[in-house]
mmCIF file with all atom_site columns, C-alpha atoms in Angstrom:
data_model
loop_
_atom_site.group_PDB
_atom_site.id
_atom_site.type_symbol
_atom_site.label_atom_id
_atom_site.label_alt_id
_atom_site.label_comp_id
_atom_site.label_asym_id
_atom_site.label_entity_id
_atom_site.label_seq_id
_atom_site.pdbx_PDB_ins_code
_atom_site.Cartn_x
_atom_site.Cartn_y
_atom_site.Cartn_z
_atom_site.occupancy
_atom_site.B_iso_or_equiv
_atom_site.pdbx_formal_charge
_atom_site.auth_seq_id
_atom_site.auth_comp_id
_atom_site.auth_asym_id
_atom_site.auth_atom_id
_atom_site.pdbx_PDB_model_num
ATOM 1   C CA . UNK A 1 1   ? -0.191  0.361  0.378   1.00 53.00 ? 1   UNK A CA 1
ATOM 2   C CA . UNK A 1 2   ? 2.876   2.192  0.887   1.00 56.00 ? 2   UNK A CA 1
ATOM 3   C CA . UNK A 1 3   ? 4.647   1.569  -2.447  1.00 49.00 ? 3   UNK A CA 1
ATOM 4   C CA . UNK A 1 4   ? 1.545   2.593  -3.844  1.00 42.00 ? 4   UNK A CA 1
ATOM 5   C CA . UNK A 1 5   ? 0.386   5.518  -2.293  1.00 49.00 ? 5   UNK A CA 1
ATOM 6   C CA . UNK A 1 6   ? 4.316   6.948  -3.494  1.00 48.00 ? 6   UNK A CA 1
ATOM 7   C CA . UNK A 1 7   ? 3.546   5.851  -6.531  1.00 43.00 ? 7   UNK A CA 1
ATOM 8   C CA . UNK A 1 8   ? 0.074   7.644  -6.867  1.00 42.00 ? 8   UNK A CA 1
ATOM 9   C CA . UNK A 1 9   ? 1.953   10.648 -5.036  1.00 54.00 ? 9   UNK A CA 1
ATOM 10  C CA . UNK A 1 10  ? 4.754   11.167 -7.985  1.00 48.00 ? 10  UNK A CA 1
ATOM 11  C CA . UNK A 1 11  ? 3.274   10.646 -10.776 1.00 43.00 ? 11  UNK A CA 1
ATOM 12  C CA . UNK A 1 12  ? 0.001   11.872 -10.636 1.00 42.00 ? 12  UNK A CA 1
ATOM 13  C CA . UNK A 1 13  ? 1.637   15.553 -11.147 1.00 46.00 ? 13  UNK A CA 1
ATOM 14  C CA . UNK A 1 14  ? 2.984   14.558 -14.054 1.00 41.00 ? 14  UNK A CA 1
ATOM 15  C CA . UNK A 1 15  ? -0.258  13.680 -14.888 1.00 37.00 ? 15  UNK A CA 1
ATOM 16  C CA . UNK A 1 16  ? -1.722  16.244 -13.525 1.00 38.00 ? 16  UNK A CA 1
ATOM 17  C CA . UNK A 1 17  ? -0.122  18.564 -16.152 1.00 42.00 ? 17  UNK A CA 1
ATOM 18  C CA . UNK A 1 18  ? 0.749   16.457 -18.966 1.00 38.00 ? 18  UNK A CA 1
ATOM 19  C CA . UNK A 1 19  ? -3.466  16.650 -19.321 1.00 40.00 ? 19  UNK A CA 1
ATOM 20  C CA . UNK A 1 20  ? -2.969  20.124 -19.283 1.00 40.00 ? 20  UNK A CA 1
ATOM 21  C CA . UNK A 1 21  ? -1.023  20.813 -21.343 1.00 41.00 ? 21  UNK A CA 1
ATOM 22  C CA . UNK A 1 22  ? -2.406  18.923 -23.791 1.00 41.00 ? 22  UNK A CA 1
ATOM 23  C CA . UNK A 1 23  ? -5.613  20.989 -23.081 1.00 44.00 ? 23  UNK A CA 1
ATOM 24  C CA . UNK A 1 24  ? -3.649  24.027 -22.826 1.00 48.00 ? 24  UNK A CA 1
ATOM 25  C CA . UNK A 1 25  ? -2.211  22.821 -26.633 1.00 81.00 ? 25  UNK A CA 1
ATOM 26  C CA . UNK A 1 26  ? -5.883  22.328 -28.442 1.00 83.00 ? 26  UNK A CA 1
ATOM 27  C CA . UNK A 1 27  ? -7.119  26.513 -27.675 1.00 94.00 ? 27  UNK A CA 1
ATOM 28  C CA . UNK A 1 28  ? -3.499  26.755 -28.547 1.00 93.00 ? 28  UNK A CA 1
ATOM 29  C CA . UNK A 1 29  ? -4.024  25.524 -32.582 1.00 93.00 ? 29  UNK A CA 1
ATOM 30  C CA . UNK A 1 30  ? -7.843  27.036 -32.389 1.00 95.00 ? 30  UNK A CA 1
ATOM 31  C CA . UNK A 1 31  ? -5.910  30.144 -32.064 1.00 96.00 ? 31  UNK A CA 1
ATOM 32  C CA . UNK A 1 32  ? -3.457  29.466 -34.856 1.00 94.00 ? 32  UNK A CA 1
ATOM 33  C CA . UNK A 1 33  ? -6.045  27.896 -37.125 1.00 95.00 ? 33  UNK A CA 1
ATOM 34  C CA . UNK A 1 34  ? -8.127  31.729 -36.269 1.00 96.00 ? 34  UNK A CA 1
ATOM 35  C CA . UNK A 1 35  ? -4.400  33.279 -36.952 1.00 96.00 ? 35  UNK A CA 1
ATOM 36  C CA . UNK A 1 36  ? -4.275  32.471 -40.287 1.00 96.00 ? 36  UNK A CA 1
ATOM 37  C CA . UNK A 1 37  ? -7.714  33.131 -41.489 1.00 96.00 ? 37  UNK A CA 1
ATOM 38  C CA . UNK A 1 38  ? -6.588  36.673 -40.382 1.00 97.00 ? 38  UNK A CA 1
ATOM 39  C CA . UNK A 1 39  ? -4.088  39.417 -43.045 1.00 98.00 ? 39  UNK A CA 1
ATOM 40  C CA . UNK A 1 40  ? -2.676  42.347 -39.437 1.00 97.00 ? 40  UNK A CA 1
ATOM 41  C CA . UNK A 1 41  ? -0.497  44.042 -41.541 1.00 98.00 ? 41  UNK A CA 1
ATOM 42  C CA . UNK A 1 42  ? -0.142  46.003 -37.695 1.00 97.00 ? 42  UNK A CA 1
ATOM 43  C CA . UNK A 1 43  ? 1.242   42.961 -36.411 1.00 96.00 ? 43  UNK A CA 1
ATOM 44  C CA . UNK A 1 44  ? -0.946  43.218 -33.036 1.00 97.00 ? 44  UNK A CA 1
ATOM 45  C CA . UNK A 1 45  ? -0.568  39.114 -33.421 1.00 96.00 ? 45  UNK A CA 1
ATOM 46  C CA . UNK A 1 46  ? 3.010   38.254 -33.060 1.00 93.00 ? 46  UNK A CA 1
ATOM 47  C CA . UNK A 1 47  ? 3.106   37.318 -30.040 1.00 93.00 ? 47  UNK A CA 1
ATOM 48  C CA . UNK A 1 48  ? 0.720   34.213 -31.218 1.00 94.00 ? 48  UNK A CA 1
ATOM 49  C CA . UNK A 1 49  ? 3.866   31.729 -31.436 1.00 89.00 ? 49  UNK A CA 1
ATOM 50  C CA . UNK A 1 50  ? 2.136   28.624 -32.182 1.00 82.00 ? 50  UNK A CA 1
ATOM 51  C CA . UNK A 1 51  ? 5.946   26.915 -30.939 1.00 82.00 ? 51  UNK A CA 1
ATOM 52  C CA . UNK A 1 52  ? 5.200   28.345 -26.921 1.00 76.00 ? 52  UNK A CA 1
ATOM 53  C CA . UNK A 1 53  ? 2.922   25.614 -25.619 1.00 69.00 ? 53  UNK A CA 1
ATOM 54  C CA . UNK A 1 54  ? 1.446   27.943 -23.358 1.00 86.00 ? 54  UNK A CA 1
ATOM 55  C CA . UNK A 1 55  ? -0.965  31.046 -25.868 1.00 91.00 ? 55  UNK A CA 1
ATOM 56  C CA . UNK A 1 56  ? -1.515  32.503 -22.365 1.00 94.00 ? 56  UNK A CA 1
ATOM 57  C CA . UNK A 1 57  ? 1.735   34.293 -22.689 1.00 93.00 ? 57  UNK A CA 1
ATOM 58  C CA . UNK A 1 58  ? 0.465   35.375 -25.948 1.00 95.00 ? 58  UNK A CA 1
ATOM 59  C CA . UNK A 1 59  ? -1.343  39.313 -25.810 1.00 96.00 ? 59  UNK A CA 1
ATOM 60  C CA . UNK A 1 60  ? -4.773  39.703 -26.307 1.00 97.00 ? 60  UNK A CA 1
ATOM 61  C CA . UNK A 1 61  ? -5.318  36.522 -25.031 1.00 97.00 ? 61  UNK A CA 1
ATOM 62  C CA . UNK A 1 62  ? -6.027  35.518 -21.373 1.00 97.00 ? 62  UNK A CA 1
ATOM 63  C CA . UNK A 1 63  ? -6.310  32.599 -19.451 1.00 97.00 ? 63  UNK A CA 1
ATOM 64  C CA . UNK A 1 64  ? -7.733  32.218 -15.703 1.00 97.00 ? 64  UNK A CA 1
ATOM 65  C CA . UNK A 1 65  ? -5.666  30.283 -12.222 1.00 95.00 ? 65  UNK A CA 1
ATOM 66  C CA . UNK A 1 66  ? -5.946  27.228 -14.943 1.00 94.00 ? 66  UNK A CA 1
ATOM 67  C CA . UNK A 1 67  ? -4.211  28.112 -17.816 1.00 94.00 ? 67  UNK A CA 1
ATOM 68  C CA . UNK A 1 68  ? -7.712  28.525 -20.029 1.00 96.00 ? 68  UNK A CA 1
ATOM 69  C CA . UNK A 1 69  ? -8.441  31.139 -22.023 1.00 97.00 ? 69  UNK A CA 1
ATOM 70  C CA . UNK A 1 70  ? -11.105 33.473 -21.010 1.00 98.00 ? 70  UNK A CA 1
ATOM 71  C CA . UNK A 1 71  ? -10.766 36.485 -23.294 1.00 98.00 ? 71  UNK A CA 1
ATOM 72  C CA . UNK A 1 72  ? -10.014 37.243 -26.894 1.00 98.00 ? 72  UNK A CA 1
ATOM 73  C CA . UNK A 1 73  ? -9.359  41.148 -27.656 1.00 98.00 ? 73  UNK A CA 1
ATOM 74  C CA . UNK A 1 74  ? -8.988  42.184 -31.076 1.00 98.00 ? 74  UNK A CA 1
ATOM 75  C CA . UNK A 1 75  ? -11.161 45.507 -31.077 1.00 98.00 ? 75  UNK A CA 1
ATOM 76  C CA . UNK A 1 76  ? -9.866  47.669 -33.228 1.00 98.00 ? 76  UNK A CA 1
ATOM 77  C CA . UNK A 1 77  ? -7.277  45.481 -34.227 1.00 98.00 ? 77  UNK A CA 1
ATOM 78  C CA . UNK A 1 78  ? -6.643  46.547 -38.647 1.00 98.00 ? 78  UNK A CA 1
ATOM 79  C CA . UNK A 1 79  ? -7.362  43.142 -38.947 1.00 98.00 ? 79  UNK A CA 1
ATOM 80  C CA . UNK A 1 80  ? -8.585  41.455 -41.764 1.00 98.00 ? 80  UNK A CA 1
ATOM 81  C CA . UNK A 1 81  ? -9.981  38.164 -42.890 1.00 98.00 ? 81  UNK A CA 1
ATOM 82  C CA . UNK A 1 82  ? -12.951 35.351 -41.349 1.00 98.00 ? 82  UNK A CA 1
ATOM 83  C CA . UNK A 1 83  ? -14.183 33.420 -38.731 1.00 98.00 ? 83  UNK A CA 1
ATOM 84  C CA . UNK A 1 84  ? -13.834 29.214 -38.721 1.00 96.00 ? 84  UNK A CA 1
ATOM 85  C CA . UNK A 1 85  ? -15.027 26.928 -36.913 1.00 97.00 ? 85  UNK A CA 1
ATOM 86  C CA . UNK A 1 86  ? -11.796 26.255 -34.509 1.00 96.00 ? 86  UNK A CA 1
ATOM 87  C CA . UNK A 1 87  ? -13.202 29.140 -32.091 1.00 96.00 ? 87  UNK A CA 1
ATOM 88  C CA . UNK A 1 88  ? -15.832 26.529 -30.285 1.00 97.00 ? 88  UNK A CA 1
ATOM 89  C CA . UNK A 1 89  ? -12.934 24.865 -29.515 1.00 96.00 ? 89  UNK A CA 1
ATOM 90  C CA . UNK A 1 90  ? -12.566 27.561 -26.797 1.00 97.00 ? 90  UNK A CA 1
ATOM 91  C CA . UNK A 1 91  ? -14.546 26.416 -24.781 1.00 96.00 ? 91  UNK A CA 1
ATOM 92  C CA . UNK A 1 92  ? -13.684 28.417 -21.541 1.00 98.00 ? 92  UNK A CA 1
ATOM 93  C CA . UNK A 1 93  ? -14.485 31.926 -23.314 1.00 98.00 ? 93  UNK A CA 1
ATOM 94  C CA . UNK A 1 94  ? -15.785 34.220 -21.961 1.00 98.00 ? 94  UNK A CA 1
ATOM 95  C CA . UNK A 1 95  ? -15.216 37.431 -24.082 1.00 98.00 ? 95  UNK A CA 1
ATOM 96  C CA . UNK A 1 96  ? -14.835 37.032 -27.252 1.00 98.00 ? 96  UNK A CA 1
ATOM 97  C CA . UNK A 1 97  ? -13.867 41.491 -29.088 1.00 98.00 ? 97  UNK A CA 1
ATOM 98  C CA . UNK A 1 98  ? -13.720 41.435 -31.986 1.00 98.00 ? 98  UNK A CA 1
ATOM 99  C CA . UNK A 1 99  ? -15.327 44.963 -33.542 1.00 98.00 ? 99  UNK A CA 1
ATOM 100 C CA . UNK A 1 100 ? -14.767 47.705 -35.268 1.00 98.00 ? 100 UNK A CA 1
ATOM 101 C CA . UNK A 1 101 ? -12.265 45.572 -38.068 1.00 98.00 ? 101 UNK A CA 1
ATOM 102 C CA . UNK A 1 102 ? -12.436 44.215 -41.589 1.00 98.00 ? 102 UNK A CA 1
ATOM 103 C CA . UNK A 1 103 ? -13.271 41.064 -40.822 1.00 98.00 ? 103 UNK A CA 1
ATOM 104 C CA . UNK A 1 104 ? -16.054 39.556 -43.468 1.00 98.00 ? 104 UNK A CA 1
ATOM 105 C CA . UNK A 1 105 ? -17.596 35.664 -44.164 1.00 98.00 ? 105 UNK A CA 1
ATOM 106 C CA . UNK A 1 106 ? -20.258 34.171 -42.587 1.00 98.00 ? 106 UNK A CA 1
ATOM 107 C CA . UNK A 1 107 ? -20.420 33.709 -37.919 1.00 98.00 ? 107 UNK A CA 1
ATOM 108 C CA . UNK A 1 108 ? -19.663 30.785 -37.684 1.00 98.00 ? 108 UNK A CA 1
ATOM 109 C CA . UNK A 1 109 ? -22.298 28.217 -35.368 1.00 98.00 ? 109 UNK A CA 1
ATOM 110 C CA . UNK A 1 110 ? -19.399 26.893 -33.853 1.00 98.00 ? 110 UNK A CA 1
ATOM 111 C CA . UNK A 1 111 ? -20.289 30.092 -31.528 1.00 98.00 ? 111 UNK A CA 1
ATOM 112 C CA . UNK A 1 112 ? -22.273 28.256 -29.866 1.00 98.00 ? 112 UNK A CA 1
ATOM 113 C CA . UNK A 1 113 ? -19.954 25.718 -28.403 1.00 97.00 ? 113 UNK A CA 1
ATOM 114 C CA . UNK A 1 114 ? -18.836 28.164 -26.418 1.00 98.00 ? 114 UNK A CA 1
ATOM 115 C CA . UNK A 1 115 ? -22.031 27.594 -23.102 1.00 96.00 ? 115 UNK A CA 1
ATOM 116 C CA . UNK A 1 116 ? -20.070 31.021 -20.690 1.00 97.00 ? 116 UNK A CA 1
ATOM 117 C CA . UNK A 1 117 ? -19.207 33.485 -23.117 1.00 98.00 ? 117 UNK A CA 1
ATOM 118 C CA . UNK A 1 118 ? -20.516 35.936 -21.445 1.00 98.00 ? 118 UNK A CA 1
ATOM 119 C CA . UNK A 1 119 ? -19.915 38.812 -24.541 1.00 98.00 ? 119 UNK A CA 1
ATOM 120 C CA . UNK A 1 120 ? -20.037 38.458 -28.270 1.00 98.00 ? 120 UNK A CA 1
ATOM 121 C CA . UNK A 1 121 ? -19.015 42.103 -29.545 1.00 98.00 ? 121 UNK A CA 1
ATOM 122 C CA . UNK A 1 122 ? -18.832 41.751 -33.320 1.00 98.00 ? 122 UNK A CA 1
ATOM 123 C CA . UNK A 1 123 ? -19.817 45.028 -34.406 1.00 98.00 ? 123 UNK A CA 1
ATOM 124 C CA . UNK A 1 124 ? -18.061 46.969 -37.494 1.00 98.00 ? 124 UNK A CA 1
ATOM 125 C CA . UNK A 1 125 ? -17.428 44.393 -39.384 1.00 98.00 ? 125 UNK A CA 1
ATOM 126 C CA . UNK A 1 126 ? -17.934 43.101 -42.969 1.00 98.00 ? 126 UNK A CA 1
ATOM 127 C CA . UNK A 1 127 ? -19.938 39.846 -41.614 1.00 98.00 ? 127 UNK A CA 1
ATOM 128 C CA . UNK A 1 128 ? -22.776 38.370 -43.515 1.00 98.00 ? 128 UNK A CA 1
ATOM 129 C CA . UNK A 1 129 ? -25.153 35.302 -44.158 1.00 98.00 ? 129 UNK A CA 1
ATOM 130 C CA . UNK A 1 130 ? -27.023 34.237 -41.225 1.00 98.00 ? 130 UNK A CA 1
ATOM 131 C CA . UNK A 1 131 ? -27.419 35.161 -37.816 1.00 98.00 ? 131 UNK A CA 1
ATOM 132 C CA . UNK A 1 132 ? -26.665 31.850 -36.446 1.00 98.00 ? 132 UNK A CA 1
ATOM 133 C CA . UNK A 1 133 ? -29.448 29.619 -34.929 1.00 97.00 ? 133 UNK A CA 1
ATOM 134 C CA . UNK A 1 134 ? -27.165 27.894 -32.532 1.00 98.00 ? 134 UNK A CA 1
ATOM 135 C CA . UNK A 1 135 ? -26.198 30.937 -30.504 1.00 98.00 ? 135 UNK A CA 1
ATOM 136 C CA . UNK A 1 136 ? -29.108 30.491 -28.286 1.00 98.00 ? 136 UNK A CA 1
ATOM 137 C CA . UNK A 1 137 ? -26.841 27.525 -27.165 1.00 98.00 ? 137 UNK A CA 1
ATOM 138 C CA . UNK A 1 138 ? -25.451 30.562 -25.317 1.00 98.00 ? 138 UNK A CA 1
ATOM 139 C CA . UNK A 1 139 ? -27.627 30.278 -21.745 1.00 98.00 ? 139 UNK A CA 1
ATOM 140 C CA . UNK A 1 140 ? -24.795 32.972 -20.351 1.00 98.00 ? 140 UNK A CA 1
ATOM 141 C CA . UNK A 1 141 ? -25.013 35.357 -22.767 1.00 98.00 ? 141 UNK A CA 1
ATOM 142 C CA . UNK A 1 142 ? -24.974 38.689 -21.479 1.00 98.00 ? 142 UNK A CA 1
ATOM 143 C CA . UNK A 1 143 ? -24.166 41.340 -24.427 1.00 98.00 ? 143 UNK A CA 1
ATOM 144 C CA . UNK A 1 144 ? -24.809 40.313 -28.312 1.00 98.00 ? 144 UNK A CA 1
ATOM 145 C CA . UNK A 1 145 ? -23.416 43.055 -30.637 1.00 98.00 ? 145 UNK A CA 1
ATOM 146 C CA . UNK A 1 146 ? -23.925 43.069 -34.616 1.00 98.00 ? 146 UNK A CA 1
ATOM 147 C CA . UNK A 1 147 ? -24.385 45.472 -35.409 1.00 98.00 ? 147 UNK A CA 1
ATOM 148 C CA . UNK A 1 148 ? -22.905 47.479 -38.784 1.00 98.00 ? 148 UNK A CA 1
ATOM 149 C CA . UNK A 1 149 ? -22.117 44.664 -40.533 1.00 98.00 ? 149 UNK A CA 1
ATOM 150 C CA . UNK A 1 150 ? -23.669 42.949 -43.657 1.00 98.00 ? 150 UNK A CA 1
ATOM 151 C CA . UNK A 1 151 ? -26.137 40.365 -42.116 1.00 98.00 ? 151 UNK A CA 1
ATOM 152 C CA . UNK A 1 152 ? -29.512 39.646 -43.532 1.00 98.00 ? 152 UNK A CA 1
ATOM 153 C CA . UNK A 1 153 ? -32.000 36.948 -43.086 1.00 97.00 ? 153 UNK A CA 1
ATOM 154 C CA . UNK A 1 154 ? -33.744 36.674 -40.228 1.00 96.00 ? 154 UNK A CA 1
ATOM 155 C CA . UNK A 1 155 ? -33.812 37.364 -35.889 1.00 97.00 ? 155 UNK A CA 1
ATOM 156 C CA . UNK A 1 156 ? -33.877 34.334 -35.150 1.00 96.00 ? 156 UNK A CA 1
ATOM 157 C CA . UNK A 1 157 ? -36.854 33.099 -32.389 1.00 95.00 ? 157 UNK A CA 1
ATOM 158 C CA . UNK A 1 158 ? -34.789 30.659 -30.711 1.00 96.00 ? 158 UNK A CA 1
ATOM 159 C CA . UNK A 1 159 ? -32.738 33.549 -29.781 1.00 97.00 ? 159 UNK A CA 1
ATOM 160 C CA . UNK A 1 160 ? -35.620 34.658 -27.249 1.00 97.00 ? 160 UNK A CA 1
ATOM 161 C CA . UNK A 1 161 ? -34.447 32.330 -25.364 1.00 97.00 ? 161 UNK A CA 1
ATOM 162 C CA . UNK A 1 162 ? -31.696 33.991 -23.851 1.00 98.00 ? 162 UNK A CA 1
ATOM 163 C CA . UNK A 1 163 ? -33.244 35.468 -20.589 1.00 97.00 ? 163 UNK A CA 1
ATOM 164 C CA . UNK A 1 164 ? -29.870 36.486 -19.173 1.00 98.00 ? 164 UNK A CA 1
ATOM 165 C CA . UNK A 1 165 ? -29.374 38.720 -22.526 1.00 98.00 ? 165 UNK A CA 1
ATOM 166 C CA . UNK A 1 166 ? -29.148 42.417 -21.219 1.00 98.00 ? 166 UNK A CA 1
ATOM 167 C CA . UNK A 1 167 ? -28.278 43.961 -24.859 1.00 98.00 ? 167 UNK A CA 1
ATOM 168 C CA . UNK A 1 168 ? -29.006 43.127 -28.458 1.00 98.00 ? 168 UNK A CA 1
ATOM 169 C CA . UNK A 1 169 ? -27.688 45.098 -31.666 1.00 98.00 ? 169 UNK A CA 1
ATOM 170 C CA . UNK A 1 170 ? -28.875 44.328 -35.087 1.00 98.00 ? 170 UNK A CA 1
ATOM 171 C CA . UNK A 1 171 ? -28.599 48.240 -36.846 1.00 98.00 ? 171 UNK A CA 1
ATOM 172 C CA . UNK A 1 172 ? -27.563 49.244 -40.228 1.00 98.00 ? 172 UNK A CA 1
ATOM 173 C CA . UNK A 1 173 ? -27.776 45.430 -41.637 1.00 98.00 ? 173 UNK A CA 1
ATOM 174 C CA . UNK A 1 174 ? -29.632 43.560 -44.306 1.00 98.00 ? 174 UNK A CA 1
ATOM 175 C CA . UNK A 1 175 ? -31.951 42.067 -41.649 1.00 97.00 ? 175 UNK A CA 1
ATOM 176 C CA . UNK A 1 176 ? -35.888 40.970 -43.172 1.00 96.00 ? 176 UNK A CA 1
ATOM 177 C CA . UNK A 1 177 ? -39.018 39.627 -41.398 1.00 94.00 ? 177 UNK A CA 1
ATOM 178 C CA . UNK A 1 178 ? -39.880 41.233 -37.871 1.00 94.00 ? 178 UNK A CA 1
ATOM 179 C CA . UNK A 1 179 ? -38.627 42.173 -34.530 1.00 95.00 ? 179 UNK A CA 1
ATOM 180 C CA . UNK A 1 180 ? -38.595 39.316 -31.799 1.00 94.00 ? 180 UNK A CA 1
ATOM 181 C CA . UNK A 1 181 ? -41.318 39.766 -28.518 1.00 93.00 ? 181 UNK A CA 1
ATOM 182 C CA . UNK A 1 182 ? -40.825 37.381 -26.312 1.00 94.00 ? 182 UNK A CA 1
ATOM 183 C CA . UNK A 1 183 ? -38.393 37.515 -23.546 1.00 95.00 ? 183 UNK A CA 1
ATOM 184 C CA . UNK A 1 184 ? -35.197 39.639 -23.406 1.00 97.00 ? 184 UNK A CA 1
ATOM 185 C CA . UNK A 1 185 ? -36.527 41.319 -26.313 1.00 96.00 ? 185 UNK A CA 1
ATOM 186 C CA . UNK A 1 186 ? -39.223 42.540 -25.112 1.00 92.00 ? 186 UNK A CA 1
ATOM 187 C CA . UNK A 1 187 ? -36.841 45.649 -23.195 1.00 95.00 ? 187 UNK A CA 1
ATOM 188 C CA . UNK A 1 188 ? -34.844 46.272 -26.213 1.00 96.00 ? 188 UNK A CA 1
ATOM 189 C CA . UNK A 1 189 ? -35.182 49.489 -27.845 1.00 95.00 ? 189 UNK A CA 1
ATOM 190 C CA . UNK A 1 190 ? -36.281 50.051 -31.491 1.00 95.00 ? 190 UNK A CA 1
ATOM 191 C CA . UNK A 1 191 ? -32.414 52.030 -31.702 1.00 97.00 ? 191 UNK A CA 1
ATOM 192 C CA . UNK A 1 192 ? -31.032 47.730 -31.273 1.00 97.00 ? 192 UNK A CA 1
ATOM 193 C CA . UNK A 1 193 ? -33.567 46.748 -34.288 1.00 97.00 ? 193 UNK A CA 1
ATOM 194 C CA . UNK A 1 194 ? -32.874 50.508 -36.682 1.00 97.00 ? 194 UNK A CA 1
ATOM 195 C CA . UNK A 1 195 ? -31.152 50.754 -40.232 1.00 98.00 ? 195 UNK A CA 1
ATOM 196 C CA . UNK A 1 196 ? -32.333 47.210 -41.425 1.00 97.00 ? 196 UNK A CA 1
ATOM 197 C CA . UNK A 1 197 ? -35.193 45.959 -43.635 1.00 95.00 ? 197 UNK A CA 1
ATOM 198 C CA . UNK A 1 198 ? -37.280 44.922 -40.305 1.00 94.00 ? 198 UNK A CA 1
ATOM 199 C CA . UNK A 1 199 ? -41.148 45.359 -40.234 1.00 88.00 ? 199 UNK A CA 1
ATOM 200 C CA . UNK A 1 200 ? -41.858 46.583 -37.069 1.00 83.00 ? 200 UNK A CA 1
ATOM 201 C CA . UNK A 1 201 ? -42.801 44.366 -34.121 1.00 89.00 ? 201 UNK A CA 1
ATOM 202 C CA . UNK A 1 202 ? -43.847 40.438 -34.480 1.00 83.00 ? 202 UNK A CA 1
ATOM 203 C CA . UNK A 1 203 ? -47.597 40.119 -34.728 1.00 75.00 ? 203 UNK A CA 1
ATOM 204 C CA . UNK A 1 204 ? -48.372 37.055 -34.349 1.00 70.00 ? 204 UNK A CA 1
ATOM 205 C CA . UNK A 1 205 ? -50.721 35.130 -36.101 1.00 63.00 ? 205 UNK A CA 1
ATOM 206 C CA . UNK A 1 206 ? -51.338 38.053 -37.832 1.00 70.00 ? 206 UNK A CA 1
ATOM 207 C CA . UNK A 1 207 ? -48.268 37.878 -39.631 1.00 70.00 ? 207 UNK A CA 1
ATOM 208 C CA . UNK A 1 208 ? -45.328 34.582 -40.201 1.00 75.00 ? 208 UNK A CA 1
ATOM 209 C CA . UNK A 1 209 ? -42.281 36.144 -38.979 1.00 78.00 ? 209 UNK A CA 1
ATOM 210 C CA . UNK A 1 210 ? -40.317 35.809 -41.855 1.00 80.00 ? 210 UNK A CA 1
ATOM 211 C CA . UNK A 1 211 ? -42.585 38.325 -43.856 1.00 77.00 ? 211 UNK A CA 1
ATOM 212 C CA . UNK A 1 212 ? -40.487 40.465 -46.351 1.00 76.00 ? 212 UNK A CA 1
ATOM 213 C CA . UNK A 1 213 ? -37.880 38.143 -46.366 1.00 86.00 ? 213 UNK A CA 1
#
């Protein structure tokens, strides 16, 4: 028994360290995949070195005490390109701040895997396509700002289940249909929806929610 205890005391820290390294490498790989999709003329991502085991040393990346990535702060960085499904691997992410850049393409549905996300600020970019229904999985989300992009389609009714949502802004896009009225949407101002092709608040039972799309 004593030998077994000695065995555990010796190998357990090694195993825990190995598990942590694998976990952080997984997140580092996801961030490096993101970097490969972006053009970075101001070299704000210069510190994102894939040969470094711990991505928590990279600029604009914040980690918790367990070396899990919890913040990505790249607002106003003059980066362009697109986002990919690898962002969904950052499962501990709480803040995704990519506002005021030139990022385009579609919003990856994999962002809906970020169950701990509190704030997603993607405003002031060139995102196109629909708002993913998978965003309804972000039950911790409080701030969702997608304004000043080129998003189209209707506002997913699934988003009305986000009971913690305090700020929602999709102004200055190309959205169509009607504005949800259920859940937190009953408290959002009309300014959050202006300069789209929206037809006003939803009239349940009278017209389809995607009327005019």
